[in-house]
Amino acid sequence: MNENKTDWEQLYRDDFKPWDTGRPDSHLIQTVTEIPISPCRALDVGCGTGENAIWLAQQGFKVTAIDLSETALNLSRKKTDAERCEFMQMDFLKASVLETNFGFVFDMGCFHVFHNAKLRSQFAQKVSICLVEKGLWLSISGSCDGPEMGPPRLLAQEITIAVEPYFEIMYLKATELDELSKAELEALGLPPGTLPRAWACLMRKRSEKLST
Ligand code: SAH
């Protein structure tokens, strides 16, 4: 899917959201608990229906969650513990009102929708602006090692080219997206049982932009 052409609001209105597992992401849970990342101000970029934002709030993070789609945000706001998060409708790349004191930024499948190196670089720069010194960003994206059908896919080099000027890469791990139901896989054009390949990338904000 190409971000420039995807009408996210319409997809959520049509109840087409096969990426939505209805559970917090396993990579997020693992990273926050194993690194560990202590509760701080957190930003979920492209939060969809809010599972990850709400999970972070339940762990004690003070969460702001943004998405382009008002319908997705309204679905989020109806969930248990949603009142613990601040949900805001916003285009991340154009947002001027976002704060700059986040300790942790998470995106599950938002960075990877940008099929354009310039936009990915803008995205990475924007994340670094939102973060405090040494703040962390965990990004989960689809991988080109997976089948062509399904979620957007990135090469490892497409990730590193965008992020390295602004972030030290703590790890870039080959993994799989969390399990989707048969119906969700079908909607993505994937056979039952497929676990689309993915990248989990944990990054730390540099104190100064690296000249490349
Ligand atoms: N993180 C959610 C949703 C992933 S789908 C989940 O794991 O279920 C990608 C999400 O990014 C969609 O909800 C879409 O509306 C949102 N999105 C895409 N471009 C965006 C942008 N420029 N600013 C904010 N959100 C965006």
PDB file of C-alpha atoms and ligand atoms in Angstrom:
ATOM      1  CA  MET A   1       0.000   0.000   0.000  1.00  0.00           C
ATOM      2  CA  ASN A   2       1.285   3.452  -0.830  1.00  0.00           C
ATOM      3  CA  GLU A   3       0.802   6.030   1.930  1.00  0.00           C
ATOM      4  CA  ASN A   4       0.209   8.763  -0.614  1.00  0.00           C
ATOM      5  CA  LYS A   5      -2.690   6.887  -2.123  1.00  0.00           C
ATOM      6  CA  THR A   6      -4.116   5.037   0.877  1.00  0.00           C
ATOM      7  CA  ASP A   7      -7.290   6.546   2.302  1.00  0.00           C
ATOM      8  CA  TRP A   8      -6.862   5.230   5.850  1.00  0.00           C
ATOM      9  CA  GLU A   9     -10.053   6.838   7.119  1.00  0.00           C
ATOM     10  CA  GLN A  10     -12.066   5.096   4.397  1.00  0.00           C
ATOM     11  CA  LEU A  11     -10.434   1.732   5.166  1.00  0.00           C
ATOM     12  CA  TYR A  12     -11.418   1.992   8.842  1.00  0.00           C
ATOM     13  CA  ARG A  13     -14.937   3.178   7.875  1.00  0.00           C
ATOM     14  CA  ASP A  14     -15.239   0.097   5.644  1.00  0.00           C
ATOM     15  CA  ASP A  15     -14.018  -2.004   8.589  1.00  0.00           C
ATOM     16  CA  PHE A  16     -11.033  -3.091   6.457  1.00  0.00           C
ATOM     17  CA  LYS A  17      -8.231  -3.397   9.010  1.00  0.00           C
ATOM     18  CA  PRO A  18      -6.637  -6.819   8.535  1.00  0.00           C
ATOM     19  CA  TRP A  19      -3.448  -5.588  10.312  1.00  0.00           C
ATOM     20  CA  ASP A  20      -5.430  -5.154  13.521  1.00  0.00           C
ATOM     21  CA  THR A  21      -4.767  -8.214  15.711  1.00  0.00           C
ATOM     22  CA  GLY A  22      -6.840  -6.855  18.612  1.00  0.00           C
ATOM     23  CA  ARG A  23      -3.874  -7.533  20.909  1.00  0.00           C
ATOM     24  CA  PRO A  24      -0.829  -5.519  21.957  1.00  0.00           C
ATOM     25  CA  ASP A  25       2.176  -6.292  19.763  1.00  0.00           C
ATOM     26  CA  SER A  26       4.493  -9.032  21.068  1.00  0.00           C
ATOM     27  CA  HIS A  27       7.657  -7.122  20.027  1.00  0.00           C
ATOM     28  CA  LEU A  28       6.524  -4.112  22.019  1.00  0.00           C
ATOM     29  CA  ILE A  29       5.829  -6.215  25.110  1.00  0.00           C
ATOM     30  CA  GLN A  30       9.144  -8.048  24.803  1.00  0.00           C
ATOM     31  CA  THR A  31      11.219  -4.897  24.301  1.00  0.00           C
ATOM     32  CA  VAL A  32       9.588  -2.888  27.077  1.00  0.00           C
ATOM     33  CA  THR A  33       9.872  -5.745  29.563  1.00  0.00           C
ATOM     34  CA  GLU A  34      13.311  -7.087  28.584  1.00  0.00           C
ATOM     35  CA  ILE A  35      15.384  -3.941  27.895  1.00  0.00           C
ATOM     36  CA  PRO A  36      13.558  -2.767  30.120  1.00  0.00           C
ATOM     37  CA  ILE A  37      12.089   0.606  29.180  1.00  0.00           C
ATOM     38  CA  SER A  38      10.897   2.407  32.290  1.00  0.00           C
ATOM     39  CA  PRO A  39       7.571   4.270  32.246  1.00  0.00           C
ATOM     40  CA  CYS A  40       7.958   7.718  30.695  1.00  0.00           C
ATOM     41  CA  ARG A  41       6.117   9.901  28.182  1.00  0.00           C
ATOM     42  CA  ALA A  42       5.407   7.678  25.163  1.00  0.00           C
ATOM     43  CA  LEU A  43       4.147   8.417  21.670  1.00  0.00           C
ATOM     44  CA  ASP A  44       2.414   5.797  19.487  1.00  0.00           C
ATOM     45  CA  VAL A  45       2.568   6.971  15.859  1.00  0.00           C
ATOM     46  CA  GLY A  46      -0.197   5.528  13.657  1.00  0.00           C
ATOM     47  CA  CYS A  47      -1.855   3.923  16.671  1.00  0.00           C
ATOM     48  CA  GLY A  48      -4.820   2.452  14.749  1.00  0.00           C
ATOM     49  CA  THR A  49      -7.380   1.142  17.227  1.00  0.00           C
ATOM     50  CA  GLY A  50      -5.133   1.737  20.214  1.00  0.00           C
ATOM     51  CA  GLU A  51      -4.157  -1.713  21.569  1.00  0.00           C
ATOM     52  CA  ASN A  52      -0.469  -0.799  21.904  1.00  0.00           C
ATOM     53  CA  ALA A  53      -1.089   2.663  23.332  1.00  0.00           C
ATOM     54  CA  ILE A  54      -3.468   1.281  25.953  1.00  0.00           C
ATOM     55  CA  TRP A  55      -1.042  -1.506  26.884  1.00  0.00           C
ATOM     56  CA  LEU A  56       1.730   1.083  27.390  1.00  0.00           C
ATOM     57  CA  ALA A  57      -0.585   3.187  29.570  1.00  0.00           C
ATOM     58  CA  GLN A  58      -1.412   0.100  31.627  1.00  0.00           C
ATOM     59  CA  GLN A  59       2.341  -0.314  32.254  1.00  0.00           C
ATOM     60  CA  GLY A  60       2.504   3.238  33.655  1.00  0.00           C
ATOM     61  CA  PHE A  61       3.603   5.177  30.534  1.00  0.00           C
ATOM     62  CA  LYS A  62       1.982   8.580  29.926  1.00  0.00           C
ATOM     63  CA  VAL A  63       0.783   7.973  26.388  1.00  0.00           C
ATOM     64  CA  THR A  64      -0.083  10.206  23.454  1.00  0.00           C
ATOM     65  CA  ALA A  65      -1.372   8.216  20.482  1.00  0.00           C
ATOM     66  CA  ILE A  66      -1.916   9.725  17.061  1.00  0.00           C
ATOM     67  CA  ASP A  67      -3.469   8.527  13.837  1.00  0.00           C
ATOM     68  CA  LEU A  68      -4.792   9.991  10.589  1.00  0.00           C
ATOM     69  CA  SER A  69      -8.111   8.205  11.012  1.00  0.00           C
ATOM     70  CA  GLU A  70     -10.767   9.622  13.324  1.00  0.00           C
ATOM     71  CA  THR A  71     -12.722   6.357  12.977  1.00  0.00           C
ATOM     72  CA  ALA A  72      -9.735   4.348  14.260  1.00  0.00           C
ATOM     73  CA  LEU A  73      -9.298   6.812  17.125  1.00  0.00           C
ATOM     74  CA  ASN A  74     -12.986   6.544  18.064  1.00  0.00           C
ATOM     75  CA  LEU A  75     -12.649   2.742  18.164  1.00  0.00           C
ATOM     76  CA  SER A  76      -9.623   3.225  20.458  1.00  0.00           C
ATOM     77  CA  ARG A  77     -11.483   5.597  22.757  1.00  0.00           C
ATOM     78  CA  LYS A  78     -14.188   2.962  23.409  1.00  0.00           C
ATOM     79  CA  LYS A  79     -11.722   0.392  24.790  1.00  0.00           C
ATOM     80  CA  THR A  80     -11.103  -0.410  28.454  1.00  0.00           C
ATOM     81  CA  ASP A  81      -8.492   1.941  29.969  1.00  0.00           C
ATOM     82  CA  ALA A  82      -8.551   4.203  26.863  1.00  0.00           C
ATOM     83  CA  GLU A  83      -9.071   7.201  29.146  1.00  0.00           C
ATOM     84  CA  ARG A  84      -5.485   6.669  30.343  1.00  0.00           C
ATOM     85  CA  CYS A  85      -4.219   7.760  26.875  1.00  0.00           C
ATOM     86  CA  GLU A  86      -4.497  10.953  24.930  1.00  0.00           C
ATOM     87  CA  PHE A  87      -5.739  10.074  21.413  1.00  0.00           C
ATOM     88  CA  MET A  88      -5.252  12.765  18.756  1.00  0.00           C
ATOM     89  CA  GLN A  89      -6.071  12.966  15.059  1.00  0.00           C
ATOM     90  CA  MET A  90      -2.955  14.137  13.257  1.00  0.00           C
ATOM     91  CA  ASP A  91      -0.778  13.624  10.200  1.00  0.00           C
ATOM     92  CA  PHE A  92       2.552  12.831  11.840  1.00  0.00           C
ATOM     93  CA  LEU A  93       4.643  14.324   9.035  1.00  0.00           C
ATOM     94  CA  LYS A  94       2.704  17.584   9.056  1.00  0.00           C
ATOM     95  CA  ALA A  95       2.064  17.868  12.792  1.00  0.00           C
ATOM     96  CA  SER A  96       3.376  21.061  14.345  1.00  0.00           C
ATOM     97  CA  VAL A  97       1.693  20.742  17.733  1.00  0.00           C
ATOM     98  CA  LEU A  98       3.423  17.603  18.964  1.00  0.00           C
ATOM     99  CA  GLU A  99       5.567  17.932  22.042  1.00  0.00           C
ATOM    100  CA  THR A 100       9.285  17.203  22.167  1.00  0.00           C
ATOM    101  CA  ASN A 101       9.640  15.563  25.559  1.00  0.00           C
ATOM    102  CA  PHE A 102       8.834  11.932  24.786  1.00  0.00           C
ATOM    103  CA  GLY A 103      11.157   9.283  26.197  1.00  0.00           C
ATOM    104  CA  PHE A 104       9.850   6.504  23.953  1.00  0.00           C
ATOM    105  CA  VAL A 105       8.269   6.427  20.486  1.00  0.00           C
ATOM    106  CA  PHE A 106       6.611   3.293  19.109  1.00  0.00           C
ATOM    107  CA  ASP A 107       5.281   2.621  15.658  1.00  0.00           C
ATOM    108  CA  MET A 108       3.848  -0.644  14.504  1.00  0.00           C
ATOM    109  CA  GLY A 109       3.408  -0.508  10.764  1.00  0.00           C
ATOM    110  CA  CYS A 110       3.339   3.263  10.276  1.00  0.00           C
ATOM    111  CA  PHE A 111       6.935   4.042   9.190  1.00  0.00           C
ATOM    112  CA  HIS A 112       6.723   1.192   6.650  1.00  0.00           C
ATOM    113  CA  VAL A 113       3.763   2.689   4.777  1.00  0.00           C
ATOM    114  CA  PHE A 114       6.037   5.388   3.322  1.00  0.00           C
ATOM    115  CA  HIS A 115       7.277   4.035  -0.002  1.00  0.00           C
ATOM    116  CA  ASN A 116       9.556   6.954  -0.555  1.00  0.00           C
ATOM    117  CA  ALA A 117      13.038   7.530   0.868  1.00  0.00           C
ATOM    118  CA  LYS A 118      12.495  11.250   1.393  1.00  0.00           C
ATOM    119  CA  LEU A 119       9.315  10.699   3.436  1.00  0.00           C
ATOM    120  CA  ARG A 120      10.955   7.947   5.506  1.00  0.00           C
ATOM    121  CA  SER A 121      13.834  10.292   6.259  1.00  0.00           C
ATOM    122  CA  GLN A 122      11.358  13.036   7.257  1.00  0.00           C
ATOM    123  CA  PHE A 123       9.567  10.512   9.468  1.00  0.00           C
ATOM    124  CA  ALA A 124      12.832   9.579  11.245  1.00  0.00           C
ATOM    125  CA  GLN A 125      13.764  13.236  11.687  1.00  0.00           C
ATOM    126  CA  LYS A 126      10.312  13.982  13.106  1.00  0.00           C
ATOM    127  CA  VAL A 127      10.610  11.098  15.600  1.00  0.00           C
ATOM    128  CA  SER A 128      13.994  12.407  16.738  1.00  0.00           C
ATOM    129  CA  ILE A 129      12.526  15.903  17.243  1.00  0.00           C
ATOM    130  CA  CYS A 130       9.771  14.447  19.465  1.00  0.00           C
ATOM    131  CA  LEU A 131      12.284  12.617  21.678  1.00  0.00           C
ATOM    132  CA  VAL A 132      14.354  13.753  24.619  1.00  0.00           C
ATOM    133  CA  GLU A 133      18.141  13.253  24.574  1.00  0.00           C
ATOM    134  CA  LYS A 134      18.879   9.500  24.221  1.00  0.00           C
ATOM    135  CA  GLY A 135      15.161   8.766  23.785  1.00  0.00           C
ATOM    136  CA  LEU A 136      14.205   5.415  22.241  1.00  0.00           C
ATOM    137  CA  TRP A 137      12.209   4.511  19.118  1.00  0.00           C
ATOM    138  CA  LEU A 138      10.930   1.008  18.434  1.00  0.00           C
ATOM    139  CA  SER A 139       9.671   0.507  14.891  1.00  0.00           C
ATOM    140  CA  ILE A 140       8.088  -2.665  13.508  1.00  0.00           C
ATOM    141  CA  SER A 141       7.905  -2.925   9.707  1.00  0.00           C
ATOM    142  CA  GLY A 142       7.171  -5.531   7.090  1.00  0.00           C
ATOM    143  CA  SER A 143      10.262  -7.073   5.471  1.00  0.00           C
ATOM    144  CA  CYS A 144      11.155  -7.633   1.819  1.00  0.00           C
ATOM    145  CA  ASP A 145      12.154 -11.170   2.831  1.00  0.00           C
ATOM    146  CA  GLY A 146       8.432 -11.951   3.089  1.00  0.00           C
ATOM    147  CA  PRO A 147       5.999 -12.656   0.234  1.00  0.00           C
ATOM    148  CA  GLU A 148       5.067  -9.774  -2.033  1.00  0.00           C
ATOM    149  CA  MET A 149       1.439  -9.956  -0.993  1.00  0.00           C
ATOM    150  CA  GLY A 150       0.459  -8.556   2.370  1.00  0.00           C
ATOM    151  CA  PRO A 151       1.806  -5.675   4.424  1.00  0.00           C
ATOM    152  CA  PRO A 152       4.191  -3.044   3.033  1.00  0.00           C
ATOM    153  CA  ARG A 153       7.786  -4.286   2.994  1.00  0.00           C
ATOM    154  CA  LEU A 154      11.093  -2.576   3.566  1.00  0.00           C
ATOM    155  CA  LEU A 155      14.702  -3.578   2.958  1.00  0.00           C
ATOM    156  CA  ALA A 156      17.014  -3.340   5.962  1.00  0.00           C
ATOM    157  CA  GLN A 157      18.995  -0.746   4.001  1.00  0.00           C
ATOM    158  CA  GLU A 158      15.871   1.378   3.460  1.00  0.00           C
ATOM    159  CA  ILE A 159      15.422   1.494   7.230  1.00  0.00           C
ATOM    160  CA  THR A 160      19.061   2.267   8.012  1.00  0.00           C
ATOM    161  CA  ILE A 161      19.372   4.976   5.333  1.00  0.00           C
ATOM    162  CA  ALA A 162      16.410   6.825   6.844  1.00  0.00           C
ATOM    163  CA  VAL A 163      17.205   6.412  10.525  1.00  0.00           C
ATOM    164  CA  GLU A 164      20.992   6.370  10.969  1.00  0.00           C
ATOM    165  CA  PRO A 165      21.553  10.119  10.586  1.00  0.00           C
ATOM    166  CA  TYR A 166      19.293  10.654  13.605  1.00  0.00           C
ATOM    167  CA  PHE A 167      19.569   7.397  15.582  1.00  0.00           C
ATOM    168  CA  GLU A 168      22.070   4.835  16.815  1.00  0.00           C
ATOM    169  CA  ILE A 169      20.667   1.432  15.947  1.00  0.00           C
ATOM    170  CA  MET A 170      20.596  -0.710  19.096  1.00  0.00           C
ATOM    171  CA  TYR A 171      19.295  -3.678  17.120  1.00  0.00           C
ATOM    172  CA  LEU A 172      17.671  -4.457  13.780  1.00  0.00           C
ATOM    173  CA  LYS A 173      16.153  -7.887  14.159  1.00  0.00           C
ATOM    174  CA  ALA A 174      14.601 -10.159  11.537  1.00  0.00           C
ATOM    175  CA  THR A 175      11.309 -11.414  12.937  1.00  0.00           C
ATOM    176  CA  GLU A 176       7.685 -12.099  11.997  1.00  0.00           C
ATOM    177  CA  LEU A 177       4.570 -10.038  12.427  1.00  0.00           C
ATOM    178  CA  ASP A 178       2.202 -11.298  15.107  1.00  0.00           C
ATOM    179  CA  GLU A 179      -0.202 -14.034  14.094  1.00  0.00           C
ATOM    180  CA  LEU A 180      -3.273 -12.892  12.152  1.00  0.00           C
ATOM    181  CA  SER A 181      -6.566 -14.747  11.913  1.00  0.00           C
ATOM    182  CA  LYS A 182      -7.467 -16.704   8.777  1.00  0.00           C
ATOM    183  CA  ALA A 183      -9.898 -13.944   7.705  1.00  0.00           C
ATOM    184  CA  GLU A 184      -7.276 -11.208   8.229  1.00  0.00           C
ATOM    185  CA  LEU A 185      -4.721 -13.163   6.185  1.00  0.00           C
ATOM    186  CA  GLU A 186      -7.262 -13.726   3.432  1.00  0.00           C
ATOM    187  CA  ALA A 187      -7.954  -9.972   3.285  1.00  0.00           C
ATOM    188  CA  LEU A 188      -4.210  -9.415   2.800  1.00  0.00           C
ATOM    189  CA  GLY A 189      -4.096 -12.073   0.061  1.00  0.00           C
ATOM    190  CA  LEU A 190      -1.993 -14.461   2.157  1.00  0.00           C
ATOM    191  CA  PRO A 191      -2.508 -18.230   2.655  1.00  0.00           C
ATOM    192  CA  PRO A 192      -3.591 -19.507   6.100  1.00  0.00           C
ATOM    193  CA  GLY A 193      -0.780 -19.902   8.590  1.00  0.00           C
ATOM    194  CA  THR A 194       1.469 -17.242   6.987  1.00  0.00           C
ATOM    195  CA  LEU A 195       3.528 -15.183   9.396  1.00  0.00           C
ATOM    196  CA  PRO A 196       4.713 -12.212   7.292  1.00  0.00           C
ATOM    197  CA  ARG A 197       8.417 -11.479   7.787  1.00  0.00           C
ATOM    198  CA  ALA A 198       9.189  -8.266   9.631  1.00  0.00           C
ATOM    199  CA  TRP A 199      11.903  -6.020  11.071  1.00  0.00           C
ATOM    200  CA  ALA A 200      12.004  -4.909  14.688  1.00  0.00           C
ATOM    201  CA  CYS A 201      14.319  -1.932  14.996  1.00  0.00           C
ATOM    202  CA  LEU A 202      15.220  -0.343  18.333  1.00  0.00           C
ATOM    203  CA  MET A 203      17.004   2.985  18.111  1.00  0.00           C
ATOM    204  CA  ARG A 204      18.468   5.615  20.415  1.00  0.00           C
ATOM    205  CA  LYS A 205      18.398   9.290  19.489  1.00  0.00           C
ATOM    206  CA  ARG A 206      21.814  10.756  18.671  1.00  0.00           C
ATOM    207  CA  SER A 207      22.822  13.942  20.405  1.00  0.00           C
ATOM    208  CA  GLU A 208      23.732  15.398  17.011  1.00  0.00           C
ATOM    209  CA  LYS A 209      22.724  14.515  13.474  1.00  0.00           C
ATOM    210  CA  LEU A 210      25.345  12.311  11.846  1.00  0.00           C
ATOM    211  CA  SER A 211      26.650  13.809   8.623  1.00  0.00           C
ATOM    212  CA  THR A 212      26.425  11.097   5.963  1.00  0.00           C
TER     213      THR A 212
HETATM  214  N1  SAH B   1      -0.334   0.562  14.691  1.00  0.00           N
HETATM  215  C1  SAH B   1      -1.640   0.080  14.342  1.00  0.00           C
HETATM  216  C2  SAH B   1      -2.061   0.423  12.917  1.00  0.00           C
HETATM  217  C3  SAH B   1      -1.118  -0.027  11.818  1.00  0.00           C
HETATM  218  S1  SAH B   1      -1.711   0.398  10.175  1.00  0.00           S
HETATM  219  C4  SAH B   1      -1.724  -1.413  14.581  1.00  0.00           C
HETATM  220  O1  SAH B   1      -0.706  -2.029  14.919  1.00  0.00           O
HETATM  221  O2  SAH B   1      -2.813  -1.974  14.424  1.00  0.00           O
HETATM  222  C5  SAH B   1      -0.901   1.963   9.899  1.00  0.00           C
HETATM  223  C6  SAH B   1      -1.593   3.098  10.660  1.00  0.00           C
HETATM  224  O3  SAH B   1      -0.871   4.303  10.419  1.00  0.00           O
HETATM  225  C7  SAH B   1      -3.036   3.352  10.203  1.00  0.00           C
HETATM  226  O4  SAH B   1      -3.873   3.366  11.323  1.00  0.00           O
HETATM  227  C8  SAH B   1      -2.978   4.730   9.511  1.00  0.00           C
HETATM  228  O5  SAH B   1      -4.169   5.469   9.659  1.00  0.00           O
HETATM  229  C9  SAH B   1      -1.794   5.369  10.225  1.00  0.00           C
HETATM  230  N2  SAH B   1      -1.098   6.412   9.445  1.00  0.00           N
HETATM  231  C10 SAH B   1      -0.667   6.316   8.160  1.00  0.00           C
HETATM  232  N3  SAH B   1      -0.043   7.451   7.797  1.00  0.00           N
HETATM  233  C11 SAH B   1      -0.066   8.280   8.892  1.00  0.00           C
HETATM  234  C12 SAH B   1       0.396   9.605   9.140  1.00  0.00           C
HETATM  235  N4  SAH B   1       1.022  10.325   8.180  1.00  0.00           N
HETATM  236  N5  SAH B   1       0.181  10.155  10.364  1.00  0.00           N
HETATM  237  C13 SAH B   1      -0.462   9.444  11.330  1.00  0.00           C
HETATM  238  N6  SAH B   1      -0.934   8.183  11.150  1.00  0.00           N
HETATM  239  C14 SAH B   1      -0.745   7.621   9.947  1.00  0.00           C
END
